[in-house]
Coordinates of N, CA and C in Angstrom, one line a residue:
Chain A
E1 N 0.8 -1.2 0.0 CA 0.0 0.0 0.0 C 0.9 1.2 0.0
P2 N 0.6 2.2 -0.9 CA 1.4 3.4 -0.9 C 1.4 4.2 0.4
E3 N 2.5 4.8 0.7 CA 2.5 5.6 2.0 C 3.3 6.8 1.8
V4 N 3.1 7.8 2.7 CA 3.9 9.0 2.7 C 5.1 8.7 3.5
T5 N 6.3 9.1 3.0 CA 7.5 9.0 3.7 C 8.1 10.3 4.1
Q6 N 8.9 10.3 5.1 CA 9.6 11.6 5.6 C 11.0 11.3 6.0
T7 N 11.9 12.2 5.7 CA 13.3 12.1 6.1 C 13.8 13.4 6.6
P8 N 14.6 13.5 7.5 CA 15.1 12.4 8.4 C 14.0 12.1 9.4
S9 N 14.2 11.0 10.2 CA 13.2 10.7 11.2 C 13.5 11.6 12.4
H10 N 14.7 12.0 12.6 CA 15.1 12.9 13.7 C 16.2 13.8 13.3
Q11 N 16.0 15.1 13.5 CA 17.0 16.1 13.1 C 17.3 16.9 14.3
V12 N 18.6 17.0 14.6 CA 19.1 17.9 15.7 C 19.8 19.0 15.1
T13 N 19.5 20.2 15.5 CA 20.2 21.4 14.9 C 20.4 22.5 15.9
Q14 N 21.3 23.3 15.7 CA 21.5 24.4 16.6 C 20.7 25.6 16.2
M15 N 20.3 26.4 17.2 CA 19.5 27.6 17.0 C 20.2 28.5 16.0
G16 N 19.4 29.0 15.1 CA 19.9 29.9 14.0 C 20.2 29.2 12.7
Q17 N 20.3 27.9 12.8 CA 20.7 27.1 11.6 C 19.4 26.9 10.7
E18 N 19.7 26.6 9.5 CA 18.6 26.3 8.5 C 18.4 24.8 8.5
V19 N 17.1 24.3 8.4 CA 16.9 22.9 8.3 C 15.9 22.7 7.1
I20 N 16.0 21.6 6.5 CA 15.1 21.2 5.4 C 14.5 19.8 5.8
L21 N 13.2 19.8 5.9 CA 12.5 18.5 6.2 C 11.9 18.0 4.9
R22 N 12.1 16.7 4.6 CA 11.7 16.2 3.3 C 10.6 15.2 3.5
C23 N 9.7 15.2 2.4 CA 8.6 14.4 2.4 C 8.4 13.9 1.0
V24 N 8.0 12.6 0.8 CA 7.6 12.1 -0.5 C 6.1 11.7 -0.3
P25 N 5.2 12.5 -0.9 CA 3.8 12.2 -0.8 C 3.4 11.0 -1.6
I26 N 2.2 10.5 -1.5 CA 1.7 9.4 -2.3 C 1.6 9.9 -3.7
S27 N 2.0 9.1 -4.7 CA 2.3 9.6 -6.0 C 1.1 10.2 -6.8
N28 N -0.1 9.8 -6.6 CA -1.2 10.4 -7.3 C -2.0 11.4 -6.5
H29 N -1.4 11.8 -5.4 CA -2.0 12.9 -4.6 C -1.7 14.3 -5.1
L30 N -2.6 15.2 -4.9 CA -2.5 16.5 -5.5 C -2.4 17.6 -4.4
Y31 N -2.8 17.2 -3.2 CA -2.8 18.2 -2.1 C -1.8 17.8 -1.0
F32 N -1.0 18.8 -0.6 CA 0.0 18.5 0.4 C 0.0 19.4 1.6
Y33 N 0.4 18.9 2.7 CA 0.2 19.6 3.9 C 1.4 19.4 4.9
W34 N 1.7 20.4 5.7 CA 2.6 20.3 6.8 C 1.9 20.7 8.1
Y35 N 2.1 19.8 9.1 CA 1.5 20.1 10.4 C 2.7 19.9 11.4
R36 N 2.5 20.5 12.6 CA 3.5 20.3 13.6 C 2.8 20.0 14.9
Q37 N 3.5 19.3 15.8 CA 3.0 18.9 17.1 C 4.1 19.1 18.1
I38 N 4.0 20.1 18.9 CA 4.9 20.3 20.0 C 4.6 19.3 21.0
L39 N 5.6 18.8 21.7 CA 5.4 17.7 22.6 C 4.3 18.0 23.6
G40 N 3.3 17.1 23.7 CA 2.3 17.3 24.7 C 1.2 18.2 24.3
Q41 N 1.3 18.8 23.1 CA 0.3 19.8 22.6 C -0.5 19.3 21.4
K42 N -1.4 20.1 21.0 CA -2.3 19.7 19.9 C -1.5 19.8 18.6
V43 N -1.9 19.0 17.6 CA -1.4 19.1 16.3 C -1.9 20.5 15.7
E44 N -0.9 21.2 15.0 CA -1.3 22.5 14.4 C -1.0 22.5 12.9
F45 N -1.9 23.1 12.2 CA -1.7 23.2 10.8 C -0.7 24.3 10.5
L46 N 0.2 24.0 9.5 CA 1.2 25.0 9.1 C 0.8 25.5 7.7
V47 N 0.7 24.6 6.7 CA 0.5 25.1 5.4 C -0.1 24.0 4.5
S48 N -0.8 24.4 3.5 CA -1.3 23.5 2.5 C -0.8 24.0 1.1
F49 N -0.7 23.0 0.2 CA 0.0 23.3 -1.1 C -0.7 22.5 -2.2
Y50 N -1.0 23.3 -3.3 CA -1.7 22.6 -4.4 C -1.3 23.4 -5.6
N51 N -1.1 22.6 -6.7 CA -0.8 23.2 -8.0 C 0.4 24.1 -7.9
N52 N 1.4 23.6 -7.2 CA 2.7 24.3 -7.1 C 2.6 25.7 -6.4
E53 N 1.6 25.8 -5.6 CA 1.6 27.1 -4.8 C 0.9 26.8 -3.5
I54 N 1.2 27.7 -2.5 CA 0.6 27.6 -1.2 C -0.9 28.0 -1.3
S55 N -1.8 27.1 -0.8 CA -3.2 27.3 -0.8 C -3.6 28.1 0.5
E56 N -3.1 27.6 1.6 CA -3.4 28.3 2.9 C -2.2 28.2 3.8
K57 N -2.1 29.1 4.7 CA -1.0 29.0 5.7 C -1.5 29.6 7.0
S58 N -1.0 29.1 8.1 CA -1.4 29.5 9.4 C -0.5 30.7 9.9
E59 N -0.9 31.2 11.0 CA -0.1 32.3 11.6 C 1.3 31.8 12.0
I60 N 1.4 30.6 12.2 CA 2.7 30.0 12.6 C 3.7 30.1 11.4
F61 N 3.2 29.9 10.3 CA 4.0 29.8 9.0 C 4.4 31.2 8.6
D62 N 5.4 31.8 9.3 CA 5.9 33.1 9.0 C 7.0 33.1 8.0
D63 N 7.7 34.2 7.9 CA 8.7 34.3 6.8 C 9.9 33.4 7.0
Q64 N 10.0 32.8 8.2 CA 11.1 31.8 8.4 C 10.8 30.5 7.7
F65 N 9.6 30.3 7.4 CA 9.2 29.0 6.8 C 9.0 29.1 5.3
S66 N 9.3 28.1 4.6 CA 8.9 28.0 3.1 C 8.7 26.5 2.7
V67 N 8.0 26.4 1.7 CA 7.8 25.0 1.2 C 8.1 25.0 -0.3
E68 N 8.4 23.8 -0.8 CA 8.7 23.6 -2.2 C 8.4 22.2 -2.6
R69 N 8.1 22.1 -3.9 CA 8.0 20.8 -4.5 C 8.9 20.8 -5.7
P70 N 10.2 20.6 -5.4 CA 11.2 20.9 -6.4 C 11.2 20.0 -7.6
D71 N 10.8 18.7 -7.5 CA 11.0 17.8 -8.6 C 9.8 16.9 -8.9
G72 N 8.6 17.3 -8.5 CA 7.4 16.6 -8.7 C 7.2 15.4 -7.8
S73 N 8.1 15.0 -7.0 CA 7.9 14.0 -6.1 C 8.1 14.4 -4.6
N74 N 9.2 15.1 -4.4 CA 9.5 15.6 -3.0 C 8.7 16.8 -2.7
F75 N 8.4 17.0 -1.4 CA 7.7 18.2 -0.9 C 8.5 18.5 0.4
T76 N 9.1 19.7 0.4 CA 10.0 20.1 1.5 C 9.5 21.2 2.3
L77 N 9.9 21.2 3.6 CA 9.6 22.3 4.5 C 11.0 22.9 4.9
K78 N 11.2 24.1 4.7 CA 12.5 24.7 5.1 C 12.2 25.7 6.2
I79 N 13.0 25.7 7.2 CA 13.0 26.7 8.3 C 14.4 27.4 8.2
R80 N 14.3 28.7 7.9 CA 15.6 29.4 7.6 C 16.5 29.6 8.8
S81 N 16.0 30.0 9.9 CA 16.8 30.3 11.1 C 16.0 29.7 12.3
T82 N 16.4 28.5 12.7 CA 15.6 27.8 13.7 C 15.6 28.5 15.0
K83 N 14.5 28.4 15.8 CA 14.4 28.9 17.1 C 14.2 27.7 18.0
L84 N 14.4 27.9 19.3 CA 14.2 26.8 20.3 C 12.7 26.3 20.2
E85 N 11.8 27.2 20.0 CA 10.4 26.9 20.0 C 9.9 26.2 18.7
D86 N 10.9 26.0 17.8 CA 10.5 25.2 16.6 C 10.7 23.7 16.9
S87 N 11.2 23.4 18.0 CA 11.4 22.0 18.4 C 10.0 21.3 18.4
A88 N 9.8 20.3 17.6 CA 8.4 19.7 17.5 C 8.6 18.5 16.6
M89 N 7.4 17.8 16.5 CA 7.3 16.7 15.5 C 6.6 17.4 14.3
Y90 N 7.2 17.2 13.1 CA 6.6 17.8 11.9 C 6.1 16.7 11.0
F91 N 4.8 16.8 10.7 CA 4.1 15.8 9.9 C 3.8 16.3 8.5
C92 N 4.1 15.5 7.5 CA 3.7 15.8 6.2 C 2.5 15.0 5.9
A93 N 1.6 15.5 5.1 CA 0.4 14.7 4.7 C 0.0 15.0 3.3
S94 N -0.6 14.1 2.7 CA -1.1 14.3 1.3 C -2.5 13.7 1.1
G95 N -3.2 14.2 0.1 CA -4.5 13.8 -0.2 C -4.9 14.0 -1.6
T96 N -6.0 13.3 -2.0 CA -6.4 13.3 -3.4 C -7.5 14.4 -3.6
R97 N -8.2 14.8 -2.6 CA -9.2 15.8 -2.7 C -9.2 16.7 -1.5
L98 N -9.7 17.9 -1.7 CA -9.8 18.9 -0.6 C -10.8 18.3 0.4
A99 N -10.6 18.6 1.6 CA -11.5 18.3 2.7 C -11.6 16.8 3.0
D100 N -11.0 16.0 2.2 CA -11.1 14.5 2.5 C -9.9 14.0 3.3
E101 N -9.8 12.8 3.4 CA -8.8 12.1 4.2 C -7.4 12.6 3.8
Q102 N -6.6 12.9 4.8 CA -5.2 13.2 4.6 C -4.4 12.0 5.1
Y103 N -3.4 11.6 4.3 CA -2.5 10.5 4.7 C -1.2 11.1 5.3
F104 N -0.9 10.6 6.4 CA 0.2 11.2 7.1 C 1.5 10.4 7.0
G105 N 2.6 11.1 7.0 CA 3.9 10.4 7.1 C 4.2 10.1 8.5
P106 N 5.3 9.5 8.8 CA 5.7 9.1 10.1 C 6.2 10.2 11.0
G107 N 6.5 11.4 10.3 CA 6.9 12.5 11.1 C 8.4 12.6 11.2
T108 N 8.9 13.9 11.3 CA 10.3 14.2 11.6 C 10.3 14.9 12.9
R109 N 11.1 14.3 13.9 CA 11.3 15.0 15.2 C 12.4 16.0 15.0
L110 N 12.1 17.3 15.2 CA 13.1 18.3 15.1 C 13.4 18.8 16.5
T111 N 14.7 18.7 16.8 CA 15.2 19.2 18.1 C 16.2 20.4 17.9
V112 N 15.8 21.5 18.4 CA 16.7 22.7 18.2 C 17.3 23.0 19.6
T113 N 18.7 23.0 19.6 CA 19.4 23.2 20.8 C 20.1 24.6 20.9
Chain B
A1 N -14.8 30.9 16.3 CA -13.6 30.1 16.0 C -14.0 28.6 16.0
Q2 N -13.3 27.9 15.1 CA -13.6 26.5 14.9 C -12.7 25.7 15.9
T3 N -13.3 24.9 16.7 CA -12.6 24.2 17.7 C -13.0 22.7 17.8
V4 N -12.2 21.9 18.4 CA -12.5 20.5 18.7 C -12.2 20.3 20.1
T5 N -13.1 19.7 20.9 CA -12.9 19.5 22.3 C -13.0 18.0 22.6
Q6 N -11.9 17.5 23.2 CA -11.9 16.1 23.7 C -11.8 16.3 25.2
S7 N -12.9 16.0 25.9 CA -13.0 16.3 27.3 C -12.3 15.3 28.2
Q8 N -11.8 14.2 27.6 CA -11.2 13.1 28.4 C -9.7 13.0 28.1
P9 N -8.9 13.6 29.0 CA -7.4 13.5 28.7 C -6.9 12.1 28.7
E10 N -7.6 11.2 29.5 CA -7.1 9.8 29.6 C -8.3 8.9 29.9
M11 N -8.3 7.8 29.2 CA -9.3 6.7 29.5 C -8.6 5.4 29.6
S12 N -9.2 4.5 30.4 CA -8.6 3.2 30.5 C -9.8 2.2 30.4
V13 N -9.4 1.0 29.8 CA -10.4 0.0 29.6 C -9.8 -1.3 29.7
Q14 N -10.6 -2.3 30.2 CA -10.1 -3.7 30.3 C -10.0 -4.3 28.9
E15 N -9.0 -5.0 28.6 CA -8.9 -5.8 27.4 C -10.2 -6.5 27.1
A16 N -10.7 -6.5 25.9 CA -11.9 -7.1 25.4 C -13.2 -6.4 25.7
E17 N -13.1 -5.3 26.5 CA -14.2 -4.5 26.8 C -14.4 -3.4 25.8
T18 N -15.5 -2.6 25.9 CA -15.8 -1.6 25.0 C -15.6 -0.2 25.7
V19 N -15.1 0.7 24.9 CA -14.8 2.1 25.4 C -15.3 3.1 24.4
T20 N -15.7 4.2 24.9 CA -16.2 5.3 24.0 C -15.4 6.6 24.4
L21 N -14.8 7.2 23.3 CA -14.1 8.4 23.5 C -14.9 9.5 22.9
S22 N -15.0 10.6 23.7 CA -15.9 11.7 23.3 C -15.2 12.8 22.5
C23 N -16.0 13.5 21.7 CA -15.5 14.6 20.9 C -16.6 15.5 20.6
T24 N -16.4 16.8 20.8 CA -17.4 17.8 20.3 C -16.6 18.8 19.5
Y25 N -17.3 19.5 18.6 CA -16.6 20.4 17.8 C -17.6 21.6 17.5
D26 N -17.0 22.6 17.0 CA -17.8 23.8 16.7 C -17.4 24.3 15.4
T27 N -18.4 24.4 14.5 CA -18.2 25.0 13.2 C -19.5 25.6 12.7
S28 N -19.4 26.5 11.8 CA -20.6 27.1 11.2 C -20.8 26.5 9.8
E29 N -19.9 25.6 9.4 CA -20.1 25.0 8.1 C -21.1 23.9 8.1
S30 N -21.7 23.6 7.0 CA -22.7 22.6 6.9 C -22.2 21.3 6.4
D31 N -21.1 21.4 5.6 CA -20.5 20.2 5.0 C -19.0 20.2 5.4
Y32 N -18.6 19.1 5.9 CA -17.3 18.9 6.4 C -17.0 17.4 6.6
Y33 N -15.8 17.1 6.9 CA -15.4 15.7 7.2 C -14.9 15.7 8.6
L34 N -15.2 14.6 9.3 CA -14.7 14.3 10.6 C -13.8 13.1 10.6
F35 N -12.8 13.1 11.5 CA -11.9 12.0 11.5 C -11.5 11.7 12.9
W36 N -11.2 10.4 13.1 CA -10.4 10.0 14.3 C -9.1 9.4 13.8
Y37 N -8.0 10.0 14.4 CA -6.7 9.5 14.2 C -6.1 8.9 15.4
K38 N -5.3 7.9 15.2 CA -4.6 7.2 16.3 C -3.1 7.5 16.2
Q39 N -2.5 7.8 17.4 CA -1.1 8.0 17.4 C -0.5 7.1 18.5
P40 N 0.1 6.0 18.0 CA 0.8 5.1 19.0 C 2.1 5.8 19.4
P41 N 2.8 5.1 20.3 CA 4.1 5.7 20.8 C 5.1 6.0 19.7
S42 N 5.0 5.3 18.6 CA 5.9 5.6 17.5 C 5.6 7.0 16.9
R43 N 4.5 7.6 17.3 CA 4.0 9.0 16.9 C 3.6 9.1 15.5
Q44 N 3.5 8.0 14.8 CA 2.9 8.1 13.4 C 1.4 8.3 13.6
M45 N 0.8 9.1 12.7 CA -0.6 9.5 12.8 C -1.4 8.5 11.8
I46 N -2.2 7.7 12.4 CA -2.9 6.7 11.6 C -4.4 6.9 11.6
L47 N -5.0 7.0 10.4 CA -6.5 7.2 10.3 C -7.2 6.0 10.9
V48 N -8.1 6.2 11.8 CA -9.0 5.1 12.3 C -10.3 5.1 11.6
I49 N -10.9 6.2 11.4 CA -12.3 6.2 10.8 C -12.6 7.7 10.4
R50 N -13.4 7.8 9.3 CA -13.8 9.1 8.8 C -15.3 9.1 8.6
Q51 N -15.9 10.3 8.7 CA -17.3 10.5 8.6 C -17.6 11.7 7.8
E52 N -18.4 11.6 6.8 CA -18.8 12.8 6.0 C -20.1 13.4 6.7
A53 N -20.0 14.7 6.9 CA -21.1 15.3 7.7 C -22.4 15.2 7.1
Y54 N -22.5 15.1 5.7 CA -23.8 15.1 5.1 C -24.4 13.7 5.1
K55 N -23.7 12.7 5.6 CA -24.2 11.4 5.7 C -24.7 11.1 7.1
Q56 N -25.9 10.7 7.2 CA -26.5 10.5 8.5 C -26.1 9.1 9.1
Q57 N -25.7 8.2 8.3 CA -25.3 6.9 8.8 C -24.0 7.0 9.4
N58 N -23.9 6.4 10.6 CA -22.6 6.4 11.3 C -21.6 5.4 10.7
A59 N -20.4 5.9 10.5 CA -19.3 5.1 9.9 C -18.9 4.0 10.9
T60 N -18.5 2.9 10.3 CA -17.9 1.8 11.1 C -16.7 1.2 10.3
E61 N -15.8 0.8 11.1 CA -14.6 0.1 10.5 C -14.2 -1.0 11.5
N62 N -14.7 -2.2 11.2 CA -14.4 -3.4 12.0 C -14.8 -3.1 13.5
R63 N -13.9 -3.0 14.4 CA -14.2 -2.8 15.8 C -14.5 -1.4 16.2
F64 N -14.3 -0.5 15.2 CA -14.4 0.9 15.5 C -15.7 1.5 14.9
S65 N -16.4 2.3 15.6 CA -17.6 2.9 15.1 C -17.8 4.3 15.7
V66 N -18.5 5.1 15.1 CA -18.8 6.4 15.6 C -20.2 6.7 15.9
N67 N -20.5 7.6 16.8 CA -21.8 8.1 17.0 C -21.8 9.5 16.6
F68 N -22.3 9.8 15.4 CA -22.3 11.2 14.9 C -23.6 11.9 15.1
Q69 N -23.6 12.9 15.9 CA -24.8 13.7 16.2 C -24.6 15.1 15.6
K70 N -25.0 15.3 14.4 CA -24.7 16.6 13.8 C -25.2 17.8 14.5
A71 N -26.5 17.7 14.9 CA -27.1 18.9 15.6 C -26.4 19.2 16.9
A72 N -25.9 18.2 17.5 CA -25.2 18.4 18.8 C -23.7 18.6 18.6
K73 N -23.3 18.5 17.4 CA -21.9 18.6 17.0 C -21.0 17.7 17.9
S74 N -21.4 16.5 17.9 CA -20.8 15.5 18.7 C -20.3 14.3 17.7
F75 N -19.2 13.8 18.0 CA -18.6 12.7 17.2 C -17.8 11.8 18.0
S76 N -18.4 10.9 18.7 CA -17.7 10.0 19.6 C -17.2 8.7 18.9
L77 N -16.2 8.1 19.4 CA -15.6 6.9 18.9 C -15.8 5.8 19.8
K78 N -16.4 4.7 19.3 CA -16.5 3.5 20.2 C -15.6 2.4 19.7
I79 N -14.8 1.9 20.6 CA -13.9 0.8 20.3 C -14.5 -0.5 21.0
S80 N -14.8 -1.5 20.2 CA -15.3 -2.7 20.8 C -14.2 -3.7 20.9
D81 N -14.4 -4.7 21.9 CA -13.4 -5.7 22.0 C -12.0 -5.2 22.0
S82 N -11.7 -4.3 22.9 CA -10.4 -3.6 23.0 C -9.2 -4.5 23.0
Q83 N -8.2 -4.2 22.3 CA -7.0 -5.0 22.2 C -5.8 -4.2 22.7
L84 N -4.8 -4.9 23.2 CA -3.6 -4.2 23.7 C -3.0 -3.2 22.6
G85 N -3.1 -3.6 21.4 CA -2.6 -2.7 20.3 C -3.4 -1.5 20.1
D86 N -4.5 -1.4 20.7 CA -5.3 -0.1 20.6 C -4.8 1.0 21.5
A87 N -3.9 0.7 22.4 CA -3.3 1.7 23.3 C -2.6 2.7 22.5
A88 N -3.0 4.0 22.6 CA -2.5 5.1 21.9 C -3.1 6.4 22.3
M89 N -2.7 7.5 21.7 CA -3.4 8.8 21.8 C -4.4 8.8 20.6
Y90 N -5.6 9.2 20.9 CA -6.6 9.3 19.9 C -7.0 10.7 19.7
F91 N -6.9 11.2 18.5 CA -7.3 12.6 18.1 C -8.5 12.6 17.3
C92 N -9.4 13.5 17.6 CA -10.5 13.9 16.8 C -10.2 15.1 16.0
A93 N -10.6 15.1 14.8 CA -10.3 16.3 13.9 C -11.4 16.5 12.9
F94 N -11.5 17.7 12.3 CA -12.4 17.9 11.2 C -11.7 18.9 10.3
T95 N -12.2 18.9 9.0 CA -11.7 19.9 8.0 C -12.5 21.1 8.1
D96 N -11.8 22.3 8.1 CA -12.6 23.5 8.2 C -12.8 24.0 6.8
S97 N -13.4 25.2 6.7 CA -13.7 25.8 5.3 C -12.5 26.0 4.5
N98 N -11.3 26.1 5.0 CA -10.1 26.2 4.3 C -9.4 24.8 4.1
Y99 N -10.2 23.8 4.4 CA -9.7 22.4 4.2 C -8.5 22.0 5.1
Q100 N -8.3 22.8 6.2 CA -7.2 22.5 7.1 C -7.9 21.5 8.1
L101 N -7.1 20.6 8.7 CA -7.5 19.8 9.8 C -7.4 20.6 11.1
I102 N -8.5 20.6 11.8 CA -8.6 21.2 13.1 C -8.6 20.1 14.1
W103 N -7.7 20.1 15.1 CA -7.5 19.0 15.9 C -7.9 19.2 17.4
G104 N -8.4 18.1 18.0 CA -8.6 18.2 19.5 C -7.2 17.9 20.2
A105 N -7.3 18.0 21.5 CA -6.1 17.8 22.3 C -5.7 16.4 22.5
G106 N -6.6 15.5 22.2 CA -6.3 14.0 22.3 C -6.7 13.4 23.5
T107 N -7.0 12.1 23.5 CA -7.3 11.3 24.6 C -6.3 10.1 24.6
K108 N -5.7 9.9 25.8 CA -4.8 8.8 25.9 C -5.6 7.6 26.3
L109 N -5.5 6.5 25.5 CA -6.3 5.3 25.8 C -5.3 4.3 26.4
I110 N -5.6 3.8 27.6 CA -4.8 2.7 28.2 C -5.6 1.5 28.2
I111 N -5.0 0.4 27.8 CA -5.7 -0.9 27.8 C -5.1 -1.8 28.9
K112 N -6.0 -2.2 29.8 CA -5.5 -3.0 30.9 C -5.6 -4.5 30.5
P113 N -4.5 -5.3 30.7 CA -4.6 -6.7 30.3 C -5.4 -7.5 31.3

């Protein structure tokens, strides 16, 4: 069964460094999402992406964040200058239709020291 | 504001028994999708069951079923014949008008052998 994959599973970085989190969505999916979950807290929406552009973004998704689909298969989340409070689990998801089921990847645990 | 409330931070159930996890939500939309996701210790987000708001019939998936009360904005999850592998965090979520998933805080389900 096709699944969403994410790399790396765990990323440790120093404050101020740039990180790129990678995701490979399910191949026939058209809608892509990033969510984050700070330990012990709710899952929060970051951004949705469709037709090579951002559809929606939350207040969390400020100028430090960007997303790209560089080659038609990968979907990346870049954080330009990480802060301690960016430490969280980051989930990528993809789906075939708006408002319908989103399939999640296993997540990338980002630790900012 | 669109919100999801899971009033039970933790629930426990004896193996093979039945447990119900509660969820209420608030939205002004008339058409939306509701979901229950399971997050085991591995922290992967796994879809348990989905419900389309325009459908009156409650969704079922094997041992998992929902009690969807649209007027009351209630969407509870019933797990029958609980198994040790059901132990996880369970999140209730729905898609808002921007097709983002809005999440509850989660209920930790403990299965007693």
